[in-house]
mmCIF file of C-alpha atoms in Angstrom:
data_model
loop_
_atom_site.group_PDB
_atom_site.id
_atom_site.type_symbol
_atom_site.label_atom_id
_atom_site.label_comp_id
_atom_site.label_asym_id
_atom_site.label_seq_id
_atom_site.Cartn_x
_atom_site.Cartn_y
_atom_site.Cartn_z
ATOM 1 C CA UNK A 160 0.000 0.000 0.000
ATOM 2 C CA UNK A 161 1.302 3.464 -0.867
ATOM 3 C CA UNK A 162 2.473 5.038 2.416
ATOM 4 C CA UNK A 163 1.596 8.602 1.433
ATOM 5 C CA UNK A 164 -1.944 7.567 0.515
ATOM 6 C CA UNK A 165 -2.380 5.566 3.725
ATOM 7 C CA UNK A 166 -0.988 8.282 5.990
ATOM 8 C CA UNK A 167 -3.094 10.902 4.269
ATOM 9 C CA UNK A 168 -6.253 8.848 4.636
ATOM 10 C CA UNK A 169 -5.473 8.169 8.305
ATOM 11 C CA UNK A 170 -5.057 11.890 8.951
ATOM 12 C CA UNK A 171 -8.399 12.628 7.271
ATOM 13 C CA UNK A 172 -10.077 9.856 9.252
ATOM 14 C CA UNK A 173 -8.645 11.196 12.508
ATOM 15 C CA UNK A 174 -9.749 14.735 11.679
ATOM 16 C CA UNK A 175 -13.219 13.506 10.779
ATOM 17 C CA UNK A 176 -12.857 11.460 13.950
ATOM 18 C CA UNK A 177 -14.907 11.444 17.065
ATOM 19 C CA UNK A 178 -18.130 13.136 15.932
ATOM 20 C CA UNK A 179 -18.618 10.952 12.862
ATOM 21 C CA UNK A 180 -17.693 7.844 14.804
ATOM 22 C CA UNK A 181 -20.184 8.498 17.582
ATOM 23 C CA UNK A 182 -22.947 9.307 15.144
ATOM 24 C CA UNK A 183 -22.493 5.962 13.451
ATOM 25 C CA UNK A 184 -21.974 3.608 16.367
ATOM 26 C CA UNK A 185 -24.142 5.074 19.152
ATOM 27 C CA UNK A 186 -25.884 2.012 20.609
ATOM 28 C CA UNK A 187 -25.994 0.069 23.829
ATOM 29 C CA UNK A 188 -22.894 -2.044 24.258
ATOM 30 C CA UNK A 189 -23.965 -5.365 25.710
ATOM 31 C CA UNK A 190 -21.476 -8.065 24.701
ATOM 32 C CA UNK A 191 -18.240 -7.845 26.691
ATOM 33 C CA UNK A 192 -14.931 -9.665 26.480
ATOM 34 C CA UNK A 193 -12.044 -9.336 28.896
ATOM 35 C CA UNK A 194 -8.574 -9.590 27.358
ATOM 36 C CA UNK A 195 -5.401 -9.983 29.403
ATOM 37 C CA UNK A 196 -2.430 -8.910 27.233
ATOM 38 C CA UNK A 197 0.800 -10.604 28.257
ATOM 39 C CA UNK A 198 4.306 -10.501 26.821
ATOM 40 C CA UNK A 199 7.447 -12.237 28.027
ATOM 41 C CA UNK A 200 9.944 -9.545 27.030
ATOM 42 C CA UNK A 201 10.203 -6.606 29.420
ATOM 43 C CA UNK A 202 13.059 -4.216 30.050
ATOM 44 C CA UNK A 203 12.329 -4.007 33.764
ATOM 45 C CA UNK A 204 11.085 -7.525 34.503
ATOM 46 C CA UNK A 205 11.733 -10.311 31.998
ATOM 47 C CA UNK A 206 9.067 -13.021 32.075
ATOM 48 C CA UNK A 207 6.883 -11.114 34.512
ATOM 49 C CA UNK A 208 3.559 -12.886 33.701
ATOM 50 C CA UNK A 209 5.058 -16.217 34.768
ATOM 51 C CA UNK A 210 6.546 -15.090 38.086
ATOM 52 C CA UNK A 211 5.271 -17.180 40.981
ATOM 53 C CA UNK A 212 3.076 -15.478 43.569
ATOM 54 C CA UNK A 213 2.357 -17.797 46.487
ATOM 55 C CA UNK A 214 2.673 -20.824 44.252
ATOM 56 C CA UNK A 215 0.738 -19.612 41.196
ATOM 57 C CA UNK A 216 1.899 -17.694 38.101
ATOM 58 C CA UNK A 217 0.902 -14.038 38.254
ATOM 59 C CA UNK A 218 -1.065 -14.335 35.005
ATOM 60 C CA UNK A 219 -3.172 -17.054 36.647
ATOM 61 C CA UNK A 220 -3.799 -14.862 39.690
ATOM 62 C CA UNK A 221 -5.046 -12.090 37.409
ATOM 63 C CA UNK A 222 -7.219 -14.475 35.360
ATOM 64 C CA UNK A 223 -8.828 -15.888 38.493
ATOM 65 C CA UNK A 224 -9.700 -12.402 39.758
ATOM 66 C CA UNK A 225 -11.124 -11.416 36.374
ATOM 67 C CA UNK A 226 -13.305 -14.530 36.332
ATOM 68 C CA UNK A 227 -15.172 -13.115 39.340
ATOM 69 C CA UNK A 228 -16.423 -10.095 37.356
ATOM 70 C CA UNK A 229 -20.110 -10.370 36.449
ATOM 71 C CA UNK A 230 -20.067 -8.231 33.286
ATOM 72 C CA UNK A 231 -17.626 -10.317 31.244
ATOM 73 C CA UNK A 232 -19.094 -12.811 28.794
ATOM 74 C CA UNK A 233 -15.669 -14.278 28.011
ATOM 75 C CA UNK A 234 -12.028 -13.881 29.100
ATOM 76 C CA UNK A 235 -8.960 -14.584 26.980
ATOM 77 C CA UNK A 236 -5.209 -14.134 27.319
ATOM 78 C CA UNK A 237 -3.470 -12.443 24.378
ATOM 79 C CA UNK A 238 0.248 -13.201 24.170
ATOM 80 C CA UNK A 239 3.143 -13.447 21.734
ATOM 81 C CA UNK A 240 5.016 -16.018 23.799
ATOM 82 C CA UNK A 241 4.490 -19.783 23.648
ATOM 83 C CA UNK A 242 5.677 -20.307 27.231
ATOM 84 C CA UNK A 243 2.972 -17.965 28.507
ATOM 85 C CA UNK A 244 0.399 -19.567 26.216
ATOM 86 C CA UNK A 245 1.259 -23.071 27.448
ATOM 87 C CA UNK A 246 1.061 -21.945 31.069
ATOM 88 C CA UNK A 247 -2.350 -20.322 30.545
ATOM 89 C CA UNK A 248 -3.811 -23.302 28.725
ATOM 90 C CA UNK A 249 -2.611 -25.404 31.659
ATOM 91 C CA UNK A 250 -4.882 -23.638 34.139
ATOM 92 C CA UNK A 251 -7.827 -23.488 31.732
ATOM 93 C CA UNK A 252 -7.591 -20.062 30.088
ATOM 94 C CA UNK A 253 -8.461 -19.423 26.454
ATOM 95 C CA UNK A 254 -5.415 -18.052 24.584
ATOM 96 C CA UNK A 255 -5.053 -15.960 21.430
ATOM 97 C CA UNK A 256 -1.573 -15.744 19.913
ATOM 98 C CA UNK A 257 -0.598 -12.238 18.797
ATOM 99 C CA UNK A 258 2.430 -10.795 17.034
ATOM 100 C CA UNK A 259 5.574 -9.461 18.673
ATOM 101 C CA UNK A 260 5.124 -6.170 16.830
ATOM 102 C CA UNK A 261 2.315 -4.944 19.118
ATOM 103 C CA UNK A 262 3.591 -1.746 20.717
ATOM 104 C CA UNK A 263 1.256 -1.745 23.715
ATOM 105 C CA UNK A 264 -1.591 -3.582 25.371
ATOM 106 C CA UNK A 265 -4.221 -1.723 23.357
ATOM 107 C CA UNK A 266 -2.775 -2.904 20.050
ATOM 108 C CA UNK A 267 -2.477 -6.442 21.406
ATOM 109 C CA UNK A 268 -6.136 -6.364 22.458
ATOM 110 C CA UNK A 269 -7.096 -5.104 19.014
ATOM 111 C CA UNK A 270 -5.258 -7.927 17.264
ATOM 112 C CA UNK A 271 -6.785 -10.498 19.599
ATOM 113 C CA UNK A 272 -10.265 -9.065 19.044
ATOM 114 C CA UNK A 273 -9.878 -9.560 15.310
ATOM 115 C CA UNK A 274 -9.061 -13.239 15.814
ATOM 116 C CA UNK A 275 -12.008 -14.055 18.076
ATOM 117 C CA UNK A 276 -14.898 -15.897 16.483
ATOM 118 C CA UNK A 277 -17.587 -14.111 18.517
ATOM 119 C CA UNK A 278 -18.461 -10.433 18.108
ATOM 120 C CA UNK A 279 -18.242 -8.060 21.069
ATOM 121 C CA UNK A 280 -19.295 -4.490 21.833
ATOM 122 C CA UNK A 281 -16.859 -3.803 24.667
ATOM 123 C CA UNK A 282 -13.273 -4.959 25.187
ATOM 124 C CA UNK A 283 -11.751 -4.767 28.673
ATOM 125 C CA UNK A 284 -7.964 -4.536 28.787
ATOM 126 C CA UNK A 285 -7.071 -6.234 32.083
ATOM 127 C CA UNK A 286 -3.476 -5.596 33.091
ATOM 128 C CA UNK A 287 -1.791 -8.841 34.035
ATOM 129 C CA UNK A 288 0.584 -7.210 36.517
ATOM 130 C CA UNK A 289 -1.989 -6.344 39.182
ATOM 131 C CA UNK A 290 -2.956 -9.758 40.548
ATOM 132 C CA UNK A 291 -5.199 -8.261 43.247
ATOM 133 C CA UNK A 292 -7.434 -6.298 40.874
ATOM 134 C CA UNK A 293 -10.980 -6.076 42.224
ATOM 135 C CA UNK A 294 -13.650 -7.675 40.003
ATOM 136 C CA UNK A 295 -15.953 -4.819 41.042
ATOM 137 C CA UNK A 296 -13.615 -2.379 39.291
ATOM 138 C CA UNK A 297 -13.835 -4.406 36.084
ATOM 139 C CA UNK A 298 -17.627 -4.287 36.325
ATOM 140 C CA UNK A 299 -17.524 -0.591 37.148
ATOM 141 C CA UNK A 300 -15.641 0.531 34.057
ATOM 142 C CA UNK A 301 -17.777 -1.687 31.811
ATOM 143 C CA UNK A 302 -20.985 -0.176 33.180
ATOM 144 C CA UNK A 303 -19.517 3.338 32.942
ATOM 145 C CA UNK A 304 -18.878 2.851 29.236
ATOM 146 C CA UNK A 305 -22.278 1.278 28.682
ATOM 147 C CA UNK A 306 -24.120 4.291 30.137
ATOM 148 C CA UNK A 307 -21.890 6.886 28.429
ATOM 149 C CA UNK A 308 -22.662 6.706 24.698
ATOM 150 C CA UNK A 309 -20.487 9.756 23.996
ATOM 151 C CA UNK A 310 -17.381 7.946 25.331
ATOM 152 C CA UNK A 311 -15.301 5.326 23.531
ATOM 153 C CA UNK A 312 -13.015 4.500 26.431
ATOM 154 C CA UNK A 313 -13.379 4.080 30.189
ATOM 155 C CA UNK A 314 -10.922 3.608 32.997
ATOM 156 C CA UNK A 315 -10.561 3.866 36.760
ATOM 157 C CA UNK A 316 -8.649 6.087 39.163
ATOM 158 C CA UNK A 317 -8.112 6.147 42.884
ATOM 159 C CA UNK A 318 -6.612 8.614 45.345
ATOM 160 C CA UNK A 319 -2.911 9.282 44.877
ATOM 161 C CA UNK A 320 -0.799 9.500 47.977
ATOM 162 C CA UNK A 321 1.237 12.726 48.033
ATOM 163 C CA UNK A 322 4.438 10.785 48.590
ATOM 164 C CA UNK A 323 3.831 8.975 45.291
ATOM 165 C CA UNK A 324 3.345 12.180 43.305
ATOM 166 C CA UNK A 325 6.854 12.128 41.853
ATOM 167 C CA UNK A 326 7.045 8.385 41.246
ATOM 168 C CA UNK A 327 7.369 7.962 37.445
ATOM 169 C CA UNK A 328 5.708 4.542 37.715
ATOM 170 C CA UNK A 329 2.544 6.185 39.043
ATOM 171 C CA UNK A 330 0.456 7.610 36.207
ATOM 172 C CA UNK A 331 -1.617 10.607 37.273
ATOM 173 C CA UNK A 332 -4.998 11.624 35.879
ATOM 174 C CA UNK A 333 -7.064 14.817 35.959
ATOM 175 C CA UNK A 334 -10.838 14.465 35.594
ATOM 176 C CA UNK A 335 -13.469 17.107 34.839
ATOM 177 C CA UNK A 336 -16.647 17.687 36.853
ATOM 178 C CA UNK A 337 -18.652 15.265 34.681
ATOM 179 C CA UNK A 338 -16.264 12.363 35.136
ATOM 180 C CA UNK A 339 -14.369 12.592 31.842
ATOM 181 C CA UNK A 340 -10.590 12.513 31.600
ATOM 182 C CA UNK A 341 -8.814 15.797 30.833
ATOM 183 C CA UNK A 342 -5.218 14.619 30.813
ATOM 184 C CA UNK A 343 -2.822 11.905 31.961
ATOM 185 C CA UNK A 344 0.744 12.392 33.115
ATOM 186 C CA UNK A 345 3.577 9.916 33.395
ATOM 187 C CA UNK A 346 7.295 10.580 33.506
ATOM 188 C CA UNK A 347 7.299 14.317 32.862
ATOM 189 C CA UNK A 348 6.692 17.065 35.382
ATOM 190 C CA UNK A 349 4.047 18.759 33.246
ATOM 191 C CA UNK A 350 1.212 18.427 35.741
ATOM 192 C CA UNK A 351 3.313 18.102 38.837
ATOM 193 C CA UNK A 352 4.983 21.480 38.369
ATOM 194 C CA UNK A 353 1.641 23.074 37.530
ATOM 195 C CA UNK A 354 -0.363 21.813 40.468
ATOM 196 C CA UNK A 355 2.168 21.388 43.270
ATOM 197 C CA UNK A 356 4.622 23.492 45.196
ATOM 198 C CA UNK A 357 7.407 20.984 44.673
ATOM 199 C CA UNK A 358 9.690 23.365 42.817
ATOM 200 C CA UNK A 359 9.239 26.046 45.515
ATOM 201 C CA UNK A 360 8.810 24.188 48.782
ATOM 202 C CA UNK A 361 9.311 20.519 47.985
ATOM 203 C CA UNK A 362 5.743 19.742 49.056
ATOM 204 C CA UNK A 363 2.627 18.794 47.122
ATOM 205 C CA UNK A 364 -0.422 21.033 47.120
ATOM 206 C CA UNK A 365 -3.022 19.343 49.379
ATOM 207 C CA UNK A 366 -5.835 21.225 47.633
ATOM 208 C CA UNK A 367 -5.228 19.560 44.287
ATOM 209 C CA UNK A 368 -7.208 16.322 43.794
ATOM 210 C CA UNK A 369 -4.429 13.933 42.919
ATOM 211 C CA UNK A 370 -5.745 10.829 41.181
ATOM 212 C CA UNK A 371 -3.809 7.668 40.481
ATOM 213 C CA UNK A 372 -4.617 5.936 37.207
ATOM 214 C CA UNK A 373 -5.262 2.218 37.507
ATOM 215 C CA UNK A 374 -4.106 0.181 34.547
ATOM 216 C CA UNK A 375 -7.458 -1.386 33.721
ATOM 217 C CA UNK A 376 -9.440 0.149 30.852
ATOM 218 C CA UNK A 377 -12.263 -0.704 28.485
ATOM 219 C CA UNK A 378 -12.922 0.284 24.891
ATOM 220 C CA UNK A 379 -15.819 0.420 22.503
ATOM 221 C CA UNK A 380 -14.959 -2.509 20.208
ATOM 222 C CA UNK A 381 -15.498 -0.544 16.995
ATOM 223 C CA UNK A 382 -13.263 2.260 18.249
ATOM 224 C CA UNK A 383 -10.558 -0.241 19.176
ATOM 225 C CA UNK A 384 -10.414 -1.316 15.537
ATOM 226 C CA UNK A 385 -9.559 2.210 14.357
ATOM 227 C CA UNK A 386 -7.250 3.103 17.243
ATOM 228 C CA UNK A 387 -4.078 1.789 15.522
ATOM 229 C CA UNK A 388 -4.861 3.984 12.491
ATOM 230 C CA UNK A 389 -4.837 7.185 14.536
ATOM 231 C CA UNK A 390 -1.582 9.066 14.119
ATOM 232 C CA UNK A 391 0.676 9.460 17.183
ATOM 233 C CA UNK A 392 0.117 12.731 19.011
ATOM 234 C CA UNK A 393 2.523 15.160 20.746
ATOM 235 C CA UNK A 394 1.504 14.497 24.355
ATOM 236 C CA UNK A 395 1.290 10.777 23.745
ATOM 237 C CA UNK A 396 4.877 10.753 22.501
ATOM 238 C CA UNK A 397 6.044 13.026 25.313
ATOM 239 C CA UNK A 398 4.455 10.982 28.083
ATOM 240 C CA UNK A 399 4.506 7.554 26.402
ATOM 241 C CA UNK A 400 0.868 7.022 27.408
ATOM 242 C CA UNK A 401 -1.521 5.480 24.913
ATOM 243 C CA UNK A 402 -4.550 7.111 26.579
ATOM 244 C CA UNK A 403 -3.374 10.527 25.445
ATOM 245 C CA UNK A 404 -3.717 9.582 21.783
ATOM 246 C CA UNK A 405 -7.403 8.976 22.433
ATOM 247 C CA UNK A 406 -7.914 12.384 24.054
ATOM 248 C CA UNK A 407 -5.786 14.323 21.582
ATOM 249 C CA UNK A 408 -7.813 12.936 18.701
ATOM 250 C CA UNK A 409 -11.008 14.333 20.229
ATOM 251 C CA UNK A 410 -12.545 11.216 21.734
ATOM 252 C CA UNK A 411 -14.031 11.080 25.233
ATOM 253 C CA UNK A 412 -12.907 8.876 28.057
ATOM 254 C CA UNK A 413 -15.153 8.125 31.039
ATOM 255 C CA UNK A 414 -13.437 7.781 34.402
ATOM 256 C CA UNK A 415 -14.720 6.228 37.606
ATOM 257 C CA UNK A 416 -13.137 6.819 40.991
ATOM 258 C CA UNK A 417 -12.762 3.786 43.226
ATOM 259 C CA UNK A 418 -11.362 3.051 46.651
ATOM 260 C CA UNK A 419 -8.515 0.752 45.738
ATOM 261 C CA UNK A 420 -4.986 0.287 46.982
ATOM 262 C CA UNK A 421 -2.998 -0.333 43.794
ATOM 263 C CA UNK A 422 -0.638 -3.264 44.035
ATOM 264 C CA UNK A 423 1.019 -3.583 40.661
ATOM 265 C CA UNK A 424 4.130 -5.642 39.996
ATOM 266 C CA UNK A 425 6.614 -3.417 38.179
ATOM 267 C CA UNK A 426 9.876 -4.902 39.472
ATOM 268 C CA UNK A 427 10.991 -8.215 41.042
ATOM 269 C CA UNK A 428 11.018 -6.480 44.438
ATOM 270 C CA UNK A 429 7.250 -5.947 44.207
ATOM 271 C CA UNK A 430 6.555 -9.690 44.323
ATOM 272 C CA UNK A 431 7.471 -9.987 48.000
ATOM 273 C CA UNK A 432 5.234 -7.013 48.819
ATOM 274 C CA UNK A 433 2.293 -8.658 47.058
ATOM 275 C CA UNK A 434 2.856 -11.974 48.814
ATOM 276 C CA UNK A 435 3.072 -10.275 52.207
ATOM 277 C CA UNK A 436 -0.175 -8.435 51.570
ATOM 278 C CA UNK A 437 -1.910 -11.625 50.449
ATOM 279 C CA UNK A 438 -0.850 -13.406 53.625
ATOM 280 C CA UNK A 439 -2.175 -10.532 55.731
ATOM 281 C CA UNK A 440 -5.503 -10.677 53.869
ATOM 282 C CA UNK A 441 -5.540 -14.484 54.039
ATOM 283 C CA UNK A 442 -5.662 -14.772 50.240
ATOM 284 C CA UNK A 443 -4.288 -17.998 48.798
#
């Protein structure tokens, strides 16, 4: 395919974008699939999905929690690694093999969606590195998207502890008064310098409603199909956050706030913390 033609058409499609999309696909989204994207290669934690947490692979822990959600019609694991696939089939999960070229979980979910035999209205991207994810949060973001026909994306946030404000692994989110995302911030100090006194006093501003973005998110299935065609955007490239490409292209993202202590596994050191917490909560 001629690159100039394709890029030009993609730009026109993005410009035409959100309004035309919503006018065409505005309907109740009833059929829901949960997809757990998992890759073996990771710069910070090689083979993370297979790490043992109290005797079970982390990907299994996540799958078992997702199975408790009431809004999911089906759950599949999407991976590019045969070791992960074999492990998941061993504990009973359905697996879709995807390519190594997927740049993020959203693209992996999109590829997996295209290979599923059934048709779905909503796709839930369930991060495999938070094995204590609450099934109620999965249900919450699905229902939020279902009752917000002007949104193509939904996600969850919780309170951000001030001491975590400068942690680059903690993605921050700002939400408007109607519950729609305004912006996300990752490694840069774009929001931090704007809404805190860190540069002046070294302290965060207690009046600013810090929100921590939780990795789980859901998409309108038709929107997910066109997401890879949207051109990269300036803030997305600056922050390396795929959510920003959605917002910068004019689409709406519904956000729910939940009371949840995030326990993601970003590094090998996090495994011991998770296991300690599970013992305290008597979770096996």
